[in-house]
mmCIF file of C-alpha atoms and ligand atoms in Angstrom:
data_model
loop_
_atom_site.group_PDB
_atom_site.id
_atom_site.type_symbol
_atom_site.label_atom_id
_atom_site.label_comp_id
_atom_site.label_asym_id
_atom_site.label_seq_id
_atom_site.Cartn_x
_atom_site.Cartn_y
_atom_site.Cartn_z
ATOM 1 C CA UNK A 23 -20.051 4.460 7.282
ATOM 2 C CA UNK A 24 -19.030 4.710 10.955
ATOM 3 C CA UNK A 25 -20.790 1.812 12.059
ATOM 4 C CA UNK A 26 -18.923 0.295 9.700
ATOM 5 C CA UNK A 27 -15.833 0.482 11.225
ATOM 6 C CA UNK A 28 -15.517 -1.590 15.070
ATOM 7 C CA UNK A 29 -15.665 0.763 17.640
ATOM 8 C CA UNK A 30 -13.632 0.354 20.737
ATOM 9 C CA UNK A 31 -13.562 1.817 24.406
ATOM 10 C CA UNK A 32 -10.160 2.737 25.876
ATOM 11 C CA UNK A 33 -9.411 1.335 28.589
ATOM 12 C CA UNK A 34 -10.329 4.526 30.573
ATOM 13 C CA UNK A 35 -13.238 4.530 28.539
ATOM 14 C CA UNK A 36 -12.171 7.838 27.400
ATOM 15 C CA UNK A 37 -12.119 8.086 23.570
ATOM 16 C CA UNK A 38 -13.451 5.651 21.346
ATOM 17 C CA UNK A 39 -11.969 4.728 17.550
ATOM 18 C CA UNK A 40 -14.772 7.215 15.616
ATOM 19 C CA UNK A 41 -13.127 10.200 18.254
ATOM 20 C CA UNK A 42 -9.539 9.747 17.034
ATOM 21 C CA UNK A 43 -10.762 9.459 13.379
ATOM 22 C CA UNK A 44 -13.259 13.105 14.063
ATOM 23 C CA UNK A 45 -10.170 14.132 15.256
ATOM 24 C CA UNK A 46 -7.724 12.935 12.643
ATOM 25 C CA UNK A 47 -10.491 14.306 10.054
ATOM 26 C CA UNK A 48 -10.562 18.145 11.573
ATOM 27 C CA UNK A 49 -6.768 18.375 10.248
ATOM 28 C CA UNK A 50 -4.717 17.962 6.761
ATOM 29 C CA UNK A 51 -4.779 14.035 5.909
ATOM 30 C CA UNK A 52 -1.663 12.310 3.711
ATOM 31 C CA UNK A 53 -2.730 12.124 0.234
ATOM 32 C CA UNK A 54 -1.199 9.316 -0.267
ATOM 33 C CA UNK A 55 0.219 6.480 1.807
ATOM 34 C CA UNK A 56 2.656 3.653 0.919
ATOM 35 C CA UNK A 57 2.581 0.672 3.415
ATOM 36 C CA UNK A 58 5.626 -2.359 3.668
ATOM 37 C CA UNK A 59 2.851 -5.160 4.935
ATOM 38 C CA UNK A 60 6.047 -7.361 6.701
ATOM 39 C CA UNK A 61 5.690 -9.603 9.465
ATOM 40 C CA UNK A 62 3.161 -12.400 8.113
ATOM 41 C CA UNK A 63 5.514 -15.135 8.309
ATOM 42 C CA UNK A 64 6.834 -14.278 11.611
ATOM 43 C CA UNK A 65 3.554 -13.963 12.913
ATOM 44 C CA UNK A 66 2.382 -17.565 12.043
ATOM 45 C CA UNK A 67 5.735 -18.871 13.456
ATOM 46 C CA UNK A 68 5.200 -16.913 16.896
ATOM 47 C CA UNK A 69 1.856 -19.302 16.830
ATOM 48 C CA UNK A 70 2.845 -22.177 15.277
ATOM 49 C CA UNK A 71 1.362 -22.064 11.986
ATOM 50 C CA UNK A 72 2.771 -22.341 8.427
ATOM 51 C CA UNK A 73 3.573 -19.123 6.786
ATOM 52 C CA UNK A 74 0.728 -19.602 4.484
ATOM 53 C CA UNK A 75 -1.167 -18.783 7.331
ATOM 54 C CA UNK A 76 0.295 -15.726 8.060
ATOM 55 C CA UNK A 77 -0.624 -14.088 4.647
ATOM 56 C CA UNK A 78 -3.715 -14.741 4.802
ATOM 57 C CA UNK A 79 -4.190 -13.226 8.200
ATOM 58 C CA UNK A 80 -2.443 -10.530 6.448
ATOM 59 C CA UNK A 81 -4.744 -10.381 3.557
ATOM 60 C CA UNK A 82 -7.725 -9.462 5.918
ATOM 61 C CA UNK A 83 -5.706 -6.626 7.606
ATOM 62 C CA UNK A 84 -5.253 -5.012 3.507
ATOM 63 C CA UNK A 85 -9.259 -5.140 3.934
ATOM 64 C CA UNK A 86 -9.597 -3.497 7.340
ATOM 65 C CA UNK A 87 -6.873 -1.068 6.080
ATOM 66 C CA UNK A 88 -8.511 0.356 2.625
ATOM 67 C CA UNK A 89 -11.697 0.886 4.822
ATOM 68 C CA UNK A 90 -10.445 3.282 7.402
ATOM 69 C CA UNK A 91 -8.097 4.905 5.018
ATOM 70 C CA UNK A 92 -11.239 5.442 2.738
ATOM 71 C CA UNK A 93 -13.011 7.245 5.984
ATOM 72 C CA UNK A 94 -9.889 9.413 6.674
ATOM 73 C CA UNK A 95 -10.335 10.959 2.694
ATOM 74 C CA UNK A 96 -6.802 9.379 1.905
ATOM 75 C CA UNK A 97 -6.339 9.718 -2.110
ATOM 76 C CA UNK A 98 -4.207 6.876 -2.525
ATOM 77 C CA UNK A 99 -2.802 3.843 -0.427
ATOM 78 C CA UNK A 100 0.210 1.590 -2.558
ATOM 79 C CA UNK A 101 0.753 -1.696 -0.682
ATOM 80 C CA UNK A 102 3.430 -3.722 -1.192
ATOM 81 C CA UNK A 103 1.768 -6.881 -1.721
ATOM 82 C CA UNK A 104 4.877 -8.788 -3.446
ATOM 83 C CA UNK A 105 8.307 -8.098 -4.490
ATOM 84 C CA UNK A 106 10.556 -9.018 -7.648
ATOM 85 C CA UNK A 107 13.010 -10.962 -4.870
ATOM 86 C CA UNK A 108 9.645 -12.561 -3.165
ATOM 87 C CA UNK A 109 10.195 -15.448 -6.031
ATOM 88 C CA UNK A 110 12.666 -16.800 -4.162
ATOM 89 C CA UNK A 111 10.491 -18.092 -1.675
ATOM 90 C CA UNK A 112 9.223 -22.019 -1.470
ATOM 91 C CA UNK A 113 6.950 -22.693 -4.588
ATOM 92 C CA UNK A 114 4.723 -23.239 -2.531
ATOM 93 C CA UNK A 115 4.158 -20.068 -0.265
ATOM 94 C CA UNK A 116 4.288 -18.427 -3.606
ATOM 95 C CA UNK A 117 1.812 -20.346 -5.244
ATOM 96 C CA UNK A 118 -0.316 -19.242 -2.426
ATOM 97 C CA UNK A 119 0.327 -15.913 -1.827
ATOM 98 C CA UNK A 120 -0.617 -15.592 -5.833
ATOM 99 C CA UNK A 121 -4.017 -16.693 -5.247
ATOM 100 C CA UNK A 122 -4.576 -14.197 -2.829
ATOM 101 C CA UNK A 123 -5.686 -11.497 -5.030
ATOM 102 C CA UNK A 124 -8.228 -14.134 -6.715
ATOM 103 C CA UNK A 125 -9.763 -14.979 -3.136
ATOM 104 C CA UNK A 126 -9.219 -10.949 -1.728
ATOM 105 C CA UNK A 127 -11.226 -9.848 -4.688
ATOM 106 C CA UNK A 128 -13.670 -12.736 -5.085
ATOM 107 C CA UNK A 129 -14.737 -12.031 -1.451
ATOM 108 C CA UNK A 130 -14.424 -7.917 -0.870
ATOM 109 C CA UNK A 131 -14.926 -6.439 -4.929
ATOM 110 C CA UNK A 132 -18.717 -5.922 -4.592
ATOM 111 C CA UNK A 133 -17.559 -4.011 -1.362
ATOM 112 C CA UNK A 134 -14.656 -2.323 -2.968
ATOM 113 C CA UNK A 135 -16.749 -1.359 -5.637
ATOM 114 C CA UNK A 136 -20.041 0.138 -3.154
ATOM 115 C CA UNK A 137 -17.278 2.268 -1.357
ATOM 116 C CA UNK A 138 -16.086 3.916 -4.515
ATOM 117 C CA UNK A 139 -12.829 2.293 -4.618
ATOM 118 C CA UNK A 140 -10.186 2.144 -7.528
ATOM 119 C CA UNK A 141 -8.000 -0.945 -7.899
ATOM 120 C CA UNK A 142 -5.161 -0.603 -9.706
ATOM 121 C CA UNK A 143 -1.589 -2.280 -9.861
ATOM 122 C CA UNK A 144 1.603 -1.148 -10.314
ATOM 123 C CA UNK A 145 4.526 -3.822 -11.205
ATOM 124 C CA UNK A 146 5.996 -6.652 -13.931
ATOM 125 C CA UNK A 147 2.164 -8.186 -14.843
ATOM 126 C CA UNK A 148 3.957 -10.580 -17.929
ATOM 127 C CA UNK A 149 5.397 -12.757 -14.899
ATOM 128 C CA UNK A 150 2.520 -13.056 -12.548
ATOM 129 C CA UNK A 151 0.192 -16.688 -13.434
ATOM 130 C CA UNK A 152 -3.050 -15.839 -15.815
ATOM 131 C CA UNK A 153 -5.751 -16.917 -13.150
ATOM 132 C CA UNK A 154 -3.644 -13.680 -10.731
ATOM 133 C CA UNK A 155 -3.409 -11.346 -13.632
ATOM 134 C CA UNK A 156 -7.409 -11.717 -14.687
ATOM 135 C CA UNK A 157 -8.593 -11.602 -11.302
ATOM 136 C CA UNK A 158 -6.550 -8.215 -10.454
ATOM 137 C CA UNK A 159 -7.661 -7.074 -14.343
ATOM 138 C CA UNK A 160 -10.988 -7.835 -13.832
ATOM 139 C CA UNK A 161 -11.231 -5.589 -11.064
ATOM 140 C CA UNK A 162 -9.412 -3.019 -11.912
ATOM 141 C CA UNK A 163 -12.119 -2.935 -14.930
ATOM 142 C CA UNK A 164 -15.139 -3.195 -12.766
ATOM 143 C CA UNK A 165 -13.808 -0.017 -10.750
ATOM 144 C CA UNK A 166 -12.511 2.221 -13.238
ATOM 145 C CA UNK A 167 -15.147 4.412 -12.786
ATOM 146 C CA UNK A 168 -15.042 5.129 -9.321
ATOM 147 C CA UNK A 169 -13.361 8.163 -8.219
ATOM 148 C CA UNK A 170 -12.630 7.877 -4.197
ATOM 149 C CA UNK A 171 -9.947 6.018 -2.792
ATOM 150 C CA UNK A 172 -7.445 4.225 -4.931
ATOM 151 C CA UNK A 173 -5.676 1.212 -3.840
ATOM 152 C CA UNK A 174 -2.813 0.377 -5.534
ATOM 153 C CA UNK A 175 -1.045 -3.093 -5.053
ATOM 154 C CA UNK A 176 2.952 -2.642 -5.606
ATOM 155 C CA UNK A 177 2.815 -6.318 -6.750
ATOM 156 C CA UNK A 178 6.191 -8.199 -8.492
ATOM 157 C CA UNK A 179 7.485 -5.210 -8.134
ATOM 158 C CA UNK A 180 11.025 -3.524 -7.530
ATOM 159 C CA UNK A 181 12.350 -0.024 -7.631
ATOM 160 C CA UNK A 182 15.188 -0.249 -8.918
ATOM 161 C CA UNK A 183 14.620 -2.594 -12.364
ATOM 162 C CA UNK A 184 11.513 0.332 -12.540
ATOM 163 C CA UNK A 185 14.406 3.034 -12.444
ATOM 164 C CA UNK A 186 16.061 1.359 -15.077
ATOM 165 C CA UNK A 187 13.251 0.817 -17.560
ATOM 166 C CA UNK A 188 12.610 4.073 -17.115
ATOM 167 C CA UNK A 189 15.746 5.384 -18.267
ATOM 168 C CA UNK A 190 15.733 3.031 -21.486
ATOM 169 C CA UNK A 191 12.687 4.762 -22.128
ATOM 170 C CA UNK A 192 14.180 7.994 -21.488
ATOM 171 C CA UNK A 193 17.104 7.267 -23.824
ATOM 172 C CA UNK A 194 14.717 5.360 -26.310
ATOM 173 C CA UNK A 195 13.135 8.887 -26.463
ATOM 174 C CA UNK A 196 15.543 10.894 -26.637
ATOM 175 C CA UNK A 197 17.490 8.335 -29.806
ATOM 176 C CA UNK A 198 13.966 8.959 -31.567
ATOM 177 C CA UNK A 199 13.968 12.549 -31.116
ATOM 178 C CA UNK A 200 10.236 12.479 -28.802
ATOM 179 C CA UNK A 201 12.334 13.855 -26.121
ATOM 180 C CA UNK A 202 15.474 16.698 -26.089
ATOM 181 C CA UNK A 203 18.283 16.388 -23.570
ATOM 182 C CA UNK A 204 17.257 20.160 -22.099
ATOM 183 C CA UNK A 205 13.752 18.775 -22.001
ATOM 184 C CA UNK A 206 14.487 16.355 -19.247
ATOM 185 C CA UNK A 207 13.898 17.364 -15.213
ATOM 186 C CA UNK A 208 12.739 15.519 -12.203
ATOM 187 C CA UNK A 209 9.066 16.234 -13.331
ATOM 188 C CA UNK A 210 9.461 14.446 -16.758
ATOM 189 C CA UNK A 211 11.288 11.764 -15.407
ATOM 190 C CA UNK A 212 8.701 10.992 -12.979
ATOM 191 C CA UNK A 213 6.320 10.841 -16.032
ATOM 192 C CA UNK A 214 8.422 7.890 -17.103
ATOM 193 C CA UNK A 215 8.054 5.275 -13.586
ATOM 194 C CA UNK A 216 5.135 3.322 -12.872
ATOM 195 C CA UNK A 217 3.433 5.756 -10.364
ATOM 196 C CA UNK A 218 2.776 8.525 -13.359
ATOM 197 C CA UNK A 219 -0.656 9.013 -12.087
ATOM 198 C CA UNK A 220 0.244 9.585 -8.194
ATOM 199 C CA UNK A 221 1.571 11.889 -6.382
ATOM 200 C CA UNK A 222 4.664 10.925 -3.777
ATOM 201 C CA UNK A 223 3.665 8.869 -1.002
ATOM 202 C CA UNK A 224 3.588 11.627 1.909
ATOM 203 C CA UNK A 225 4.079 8.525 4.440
ATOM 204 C CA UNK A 226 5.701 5.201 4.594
ATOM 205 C CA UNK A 227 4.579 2.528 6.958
ATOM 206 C CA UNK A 228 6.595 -0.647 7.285
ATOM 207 C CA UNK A 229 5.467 -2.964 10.131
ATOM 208 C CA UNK A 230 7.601 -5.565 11.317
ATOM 209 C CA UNK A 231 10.085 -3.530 13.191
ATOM 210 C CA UNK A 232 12.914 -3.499 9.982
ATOM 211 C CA UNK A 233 13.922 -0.102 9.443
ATOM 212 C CA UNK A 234 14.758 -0.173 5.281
ATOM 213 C CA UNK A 235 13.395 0.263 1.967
ATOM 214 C CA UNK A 236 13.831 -2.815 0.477
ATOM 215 C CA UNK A 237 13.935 -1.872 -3.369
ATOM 216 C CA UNK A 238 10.014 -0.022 -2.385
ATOM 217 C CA UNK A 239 9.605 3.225 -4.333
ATOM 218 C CA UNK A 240 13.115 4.726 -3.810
ATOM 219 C CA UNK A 241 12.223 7.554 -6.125
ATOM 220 C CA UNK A 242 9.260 8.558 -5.227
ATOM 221 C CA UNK A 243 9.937 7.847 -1.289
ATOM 222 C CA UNK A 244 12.323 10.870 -1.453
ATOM 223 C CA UNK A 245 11.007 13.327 0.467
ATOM 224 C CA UNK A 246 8.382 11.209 2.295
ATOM 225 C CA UNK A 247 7.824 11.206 6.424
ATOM 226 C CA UNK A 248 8.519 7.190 7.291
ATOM 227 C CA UNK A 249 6.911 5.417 9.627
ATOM 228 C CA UNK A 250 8.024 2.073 11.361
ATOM 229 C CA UNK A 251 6.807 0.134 13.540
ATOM 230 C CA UNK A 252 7.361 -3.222 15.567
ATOM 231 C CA UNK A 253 3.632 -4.160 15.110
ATOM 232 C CA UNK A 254 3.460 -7.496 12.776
ATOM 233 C CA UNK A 255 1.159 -7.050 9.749
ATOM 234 C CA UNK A 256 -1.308 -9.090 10.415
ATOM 235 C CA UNK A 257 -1.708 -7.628 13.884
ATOM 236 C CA UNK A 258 -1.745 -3.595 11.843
ATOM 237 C CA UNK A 259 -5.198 -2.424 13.337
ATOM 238 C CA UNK A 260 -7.163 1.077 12.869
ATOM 239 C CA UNK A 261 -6.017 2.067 16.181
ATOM 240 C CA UNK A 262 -1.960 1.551 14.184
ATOM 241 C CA UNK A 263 -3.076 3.311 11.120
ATOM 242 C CA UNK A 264 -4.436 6.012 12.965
ATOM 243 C CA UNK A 265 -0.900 6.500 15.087
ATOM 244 C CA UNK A 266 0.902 6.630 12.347
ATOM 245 C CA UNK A 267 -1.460 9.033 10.422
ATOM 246 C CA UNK A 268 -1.249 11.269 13.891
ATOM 247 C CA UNK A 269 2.658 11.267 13.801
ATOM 248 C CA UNK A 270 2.158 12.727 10.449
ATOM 249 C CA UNK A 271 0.101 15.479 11.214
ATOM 250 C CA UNK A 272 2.473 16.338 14.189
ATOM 251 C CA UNK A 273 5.194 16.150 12.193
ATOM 252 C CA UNK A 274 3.867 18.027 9.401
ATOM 253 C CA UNK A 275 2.394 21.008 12.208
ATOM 254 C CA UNK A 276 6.103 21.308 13.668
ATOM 255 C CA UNK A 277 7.944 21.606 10.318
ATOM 256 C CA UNK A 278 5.302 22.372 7.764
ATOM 257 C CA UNK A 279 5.510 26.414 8.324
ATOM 258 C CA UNK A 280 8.974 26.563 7.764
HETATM 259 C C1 V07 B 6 -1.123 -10.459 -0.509
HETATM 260 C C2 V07 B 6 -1.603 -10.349 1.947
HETATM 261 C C3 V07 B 6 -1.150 -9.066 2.567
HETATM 262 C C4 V07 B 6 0.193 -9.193 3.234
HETATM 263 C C5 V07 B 6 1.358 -9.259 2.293
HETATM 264 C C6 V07 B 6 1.614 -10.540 1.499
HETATM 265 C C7 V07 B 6 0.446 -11.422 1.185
HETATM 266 C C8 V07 B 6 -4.151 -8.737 -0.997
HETATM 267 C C9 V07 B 6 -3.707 -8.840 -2.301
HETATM 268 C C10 V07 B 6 -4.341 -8.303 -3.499
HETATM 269 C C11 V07 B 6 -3.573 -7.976 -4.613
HETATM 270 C C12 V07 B 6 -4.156 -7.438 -5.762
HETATM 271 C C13 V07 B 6 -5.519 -7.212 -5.762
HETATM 272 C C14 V07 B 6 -6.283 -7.519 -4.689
HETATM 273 C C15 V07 B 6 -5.705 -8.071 -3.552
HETATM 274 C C16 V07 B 6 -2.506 -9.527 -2.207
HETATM 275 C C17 V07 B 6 -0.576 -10.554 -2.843
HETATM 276 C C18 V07 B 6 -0.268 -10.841 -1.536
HETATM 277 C C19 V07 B 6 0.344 -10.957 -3.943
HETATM 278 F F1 V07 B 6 -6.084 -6.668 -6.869
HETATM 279 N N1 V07 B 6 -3.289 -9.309 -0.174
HETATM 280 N N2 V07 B 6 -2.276 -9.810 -0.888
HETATM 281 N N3 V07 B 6 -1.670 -9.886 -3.192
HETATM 282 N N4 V07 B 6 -0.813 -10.754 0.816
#
């Protein structure tokens, strides 16, 4: 598996990538991590590229990501692949950025599925084109079966309109008598959003350097640690994901006892 995974010398030659990830490994993981993959656009602007370029760039870093966090023994990473307010956008960056999953899964599946992986999606499918929905269905399908990581794409999704179906559903329930008023707690009404199989993300990363939550899991980002960072997406590399995983486990040694 290591070998896998590039290995780099510091500088001072010092500790390689497969040390920090021992290292990472010898103390309590997240369970589950929720990433904000900004900065594509502004990274192909910095070089002169069109944003197209950018997400695509970006598309390789969800690769490089699943891999490492599948060698840490994370249970769960949720990226935020695409939001309800991405539509918006020019037709065409969106046209793109919907074939992503197509080409992301045509190339890496086989690997996905080798590794154990679970795809799954959370989000409004009805809106998203047929040749996106199939793609993402297909493999979802194809790795049902597989119990190590899952990696969930957040994908036309937003927080909020999820809130809100979820109390229609909650008051649907309650109109029909499948639910009593006394009956209803945090725990129930978790059982009603899209994450109902997950636990709360224990971190948030957003890259990009903007500090906010955008509409991304405000319920279940509640009580989560949150990570930011000024690294663009596309430039997110194990040595970032491990950072951010350390911060965590510092975080969670000075305030975890109490
Ligand atoms: C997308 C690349 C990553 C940066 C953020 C925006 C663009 C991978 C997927 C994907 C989704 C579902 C799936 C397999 C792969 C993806 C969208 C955008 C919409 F089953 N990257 N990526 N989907 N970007």
């Amino acid at each position: 598996m290591f070998n896998k995974i590039r290995l780099w010398k510091n500088k001072n030659n010092s500790s390689t990538l497969r040390d920090k990830i021992e290292k990472i490994k010898k103390l309590p993981v997240p369970e589950h991590v929720a990433i904000i993959m900004d900065g594509n656009g502004r990274w192909a602007k910095k070089r002169a590229l069109p944003r197209i370029a950018g997400h695509h760039e970006g598309m390789k870093v969800v690769r490089k990501t699943t891999k490492l966090a599948n060698e840490l023994g994370l249970k769960a990473i949720t990226l935020y692949a695409f939001s309800t307010e991405n539509w918006k956008r020019p037709k065409n960056e969106v046209d793109y950025i919907m074939k992503l999953p197509d080409e992301f899964l045509g190339t890496f599946l086989p690997e996905l599925i080798e590794e154990n992986v679970q795809v799954k999606m959370m989000g409004y499918k009805s809106q998203l084109p047929v040749h996106t929905l199939s793609a993402i269905e297909k493999a979802i399908e194809e790795t049902k079966n597989n119990d190590g990581l899952v990696l969930n794409f957040a994908l036309n999704y937003g927080s909020r309109a999820e809130i809100l179906d979820a109390v229609k559903q909650v008051v649907n329930d309650c109109n029909s008598g499948k639910l009593l008023e006394d009956q209803l707690d945090e725990k129930v009404f978790s059982s009603y959003l899209m994450t109902t199989e997950f636990t709360d993300p224990d971190l948030l990363i957003r890259t990009s350097g903007e500090i906010r939550l955008s509409n991304f899991m405000l319920w279940q980002l509640a009580y989560s640690e949150l990570w930011f960072t000024d690294v663009l997406w596309p430039d997110f590399n194990e040595e970032h994901l491990l950072e951010a995983v350390e911060a965590f486990q510092k975080r969670q040694r000075r305030f975890g006892g109490v």
